[in-house]
PDB file of C-alpha atoms in Angstrom:
ATOM      1  CA  MET A   1       0.000   0.000   0.000  1.00  0.00           C
ATOM      2  CA  SER A   2       3.051   2.262  -0.202  1.00  0.00           C
ATOM      3  CA  GLU A   3       2.790   2.608  -3.984  1.00  0.00           C
ATOM      4  CA  LEU A   4      -0.701   4.061  -3.598  1.00  0.00           C
ATOM      5  CA  LYS A   5       0.294   7.207  -1.722  1.00  0.00           C
ATOM      6  CA  THR A   6      -2.125   9.609  -3.370  1.00  0.00           C
ATOM      7  CA  VAL A   7      -5.688   9.487  -2.104  1.00  0.00           C
ATOM      8  CA  PRO A   8      -7.581   7.078   0.178  1.00  0.00           C
ATOM      9  CA  THR A   9     -10.080   6.650  -2.643  1.00  0.00           C
ATOM     10  CA  ASP A  10      -7.375   5.455  -5.023  1.00  0.00           C
ATOM     11  CA  ALA A  11      -6.543   2.597  -2.675  1.00  0.00           C
ATOM     12  CA  ALA A  12     -10.191   1.555  -2.592  1.00  0.00           C
ATOM     13  CA  VAL A  13     -10.374   1.619  -6.382  1.00  0.00           C
ATOM     14  CA  HIS A  14      -7.192  -0.417  -6.661  1.00  0.00           C
ATOM     15  CA  GLU A  15      -8.523  -3.049  -4.266  1.00  0.00           C
ATOM     16  CA  TYR A  16     -11.808  -3.115  -6.133  1.00  0.00           C
ATOM     17  CA  LEU A  17      -9.971  -3.549  -9.443  1.00  0.00           C
ATOM     18  CA  GLU A  18      -8.044  -6.504  -8.048  1.00  0.00           C
ATOM     19  CA  ALA A  19     -11.288  -8.087  -6.900  1.00  0.00           C
ATOM     20  CA  ALA A  20     -12.815  -7.516 -10.337  1.00  0.00           C
ATOM     21  CA  THR A  21      -9.944  -9.403 -11.959  1.00  0.00           C
ATOM     22  CA  MET A  22     -10.748 -12.438  -9.826  1.00  0.00           C
ATOM     23  CA  PRO A  23     -13.042 -15.069 -11.386  1.00  0.00           C
ATOM     24  CA  SER A  24     -16.285 -13.984  -9.749  1.00  0.00           C
ATOM     25  CA  ARG A  25     -19.780 -13.610 -11.138  1.00  0.00           C
ATOM     26  CA  ARG A  26     -20.338 -10.355  -9.223  1.00  0.00           C
ATOM     27  CA  SER A  27     -16.895  -8.963 -10.123  1.00  0.00           C
ATOM     28  CA  ARG A  28     -17.310  -9.969 -13.766  1.00  0.00           C
ATOM     29  CA  ARG A  29     -20.541  -7.980 -14.043  1.00  0.00           C
ATOM     30  CA  ARG A  30     -19.064  -4.989 -12.177  1.00  0.00           C
ATOM     31  CA  ALA A  31     -15.802  -5.266 -14.145  1.00  0.00           C
ATOM     32  CA  ARG A  32     -17.615  -3.515 -17.017  1.00  0.00           C
ATOM     33  CA  GLY A  33     -18.380  -0.459 -14.868  1.00  0.00           C
ATOM     34  CA  ILE A  34     -14.959  -0.670 -13.220  1.00  0.00           C
ATOM     35  CA  ARG A  35     -13.261  -0.209 -16.595  1.00  0.00           C
ATOM     36  CA  ALA A  36     -14.260   3.455 -16.437  1.00  0.00           C
ATOM     37  CA  PHE A  37     -12.567   3.839 -13.037  1.00  0.00           C
ATOM     38  CA  SER A  38      -9.443   2.126 -14.364  1.00  0.00           C
ATOM     39  CA  ARG A  39      -8.989   5.077 -16.747  1.00  0.00           C
ATOM     40  CA  ARG A  40      -8.223   7.275 -13.710  1.00  0.00           C
ATOM     41  CA  PRO A  41      -4.607   8.399 -13.123  1.00  0.00           C
ATOM     42  CA  HIS A  42      -3.155   5.688 -10.909  1.00  0.00           C
ATOM     43  CA  ALA A  43       0.441   6.911 -11.180  1.00  0.00           C
TER      44      ALA A  43
END
């Protein structure tokens, strides 16, 4: 969690993205909406 030293929201998005990559029915459906969040500046 040291790489994500920007905003507390970024960390939540990153964790959510990781969960979306997992083989899950709920994550797979949300992965589509998460793609928009992935476009955010994560650097």
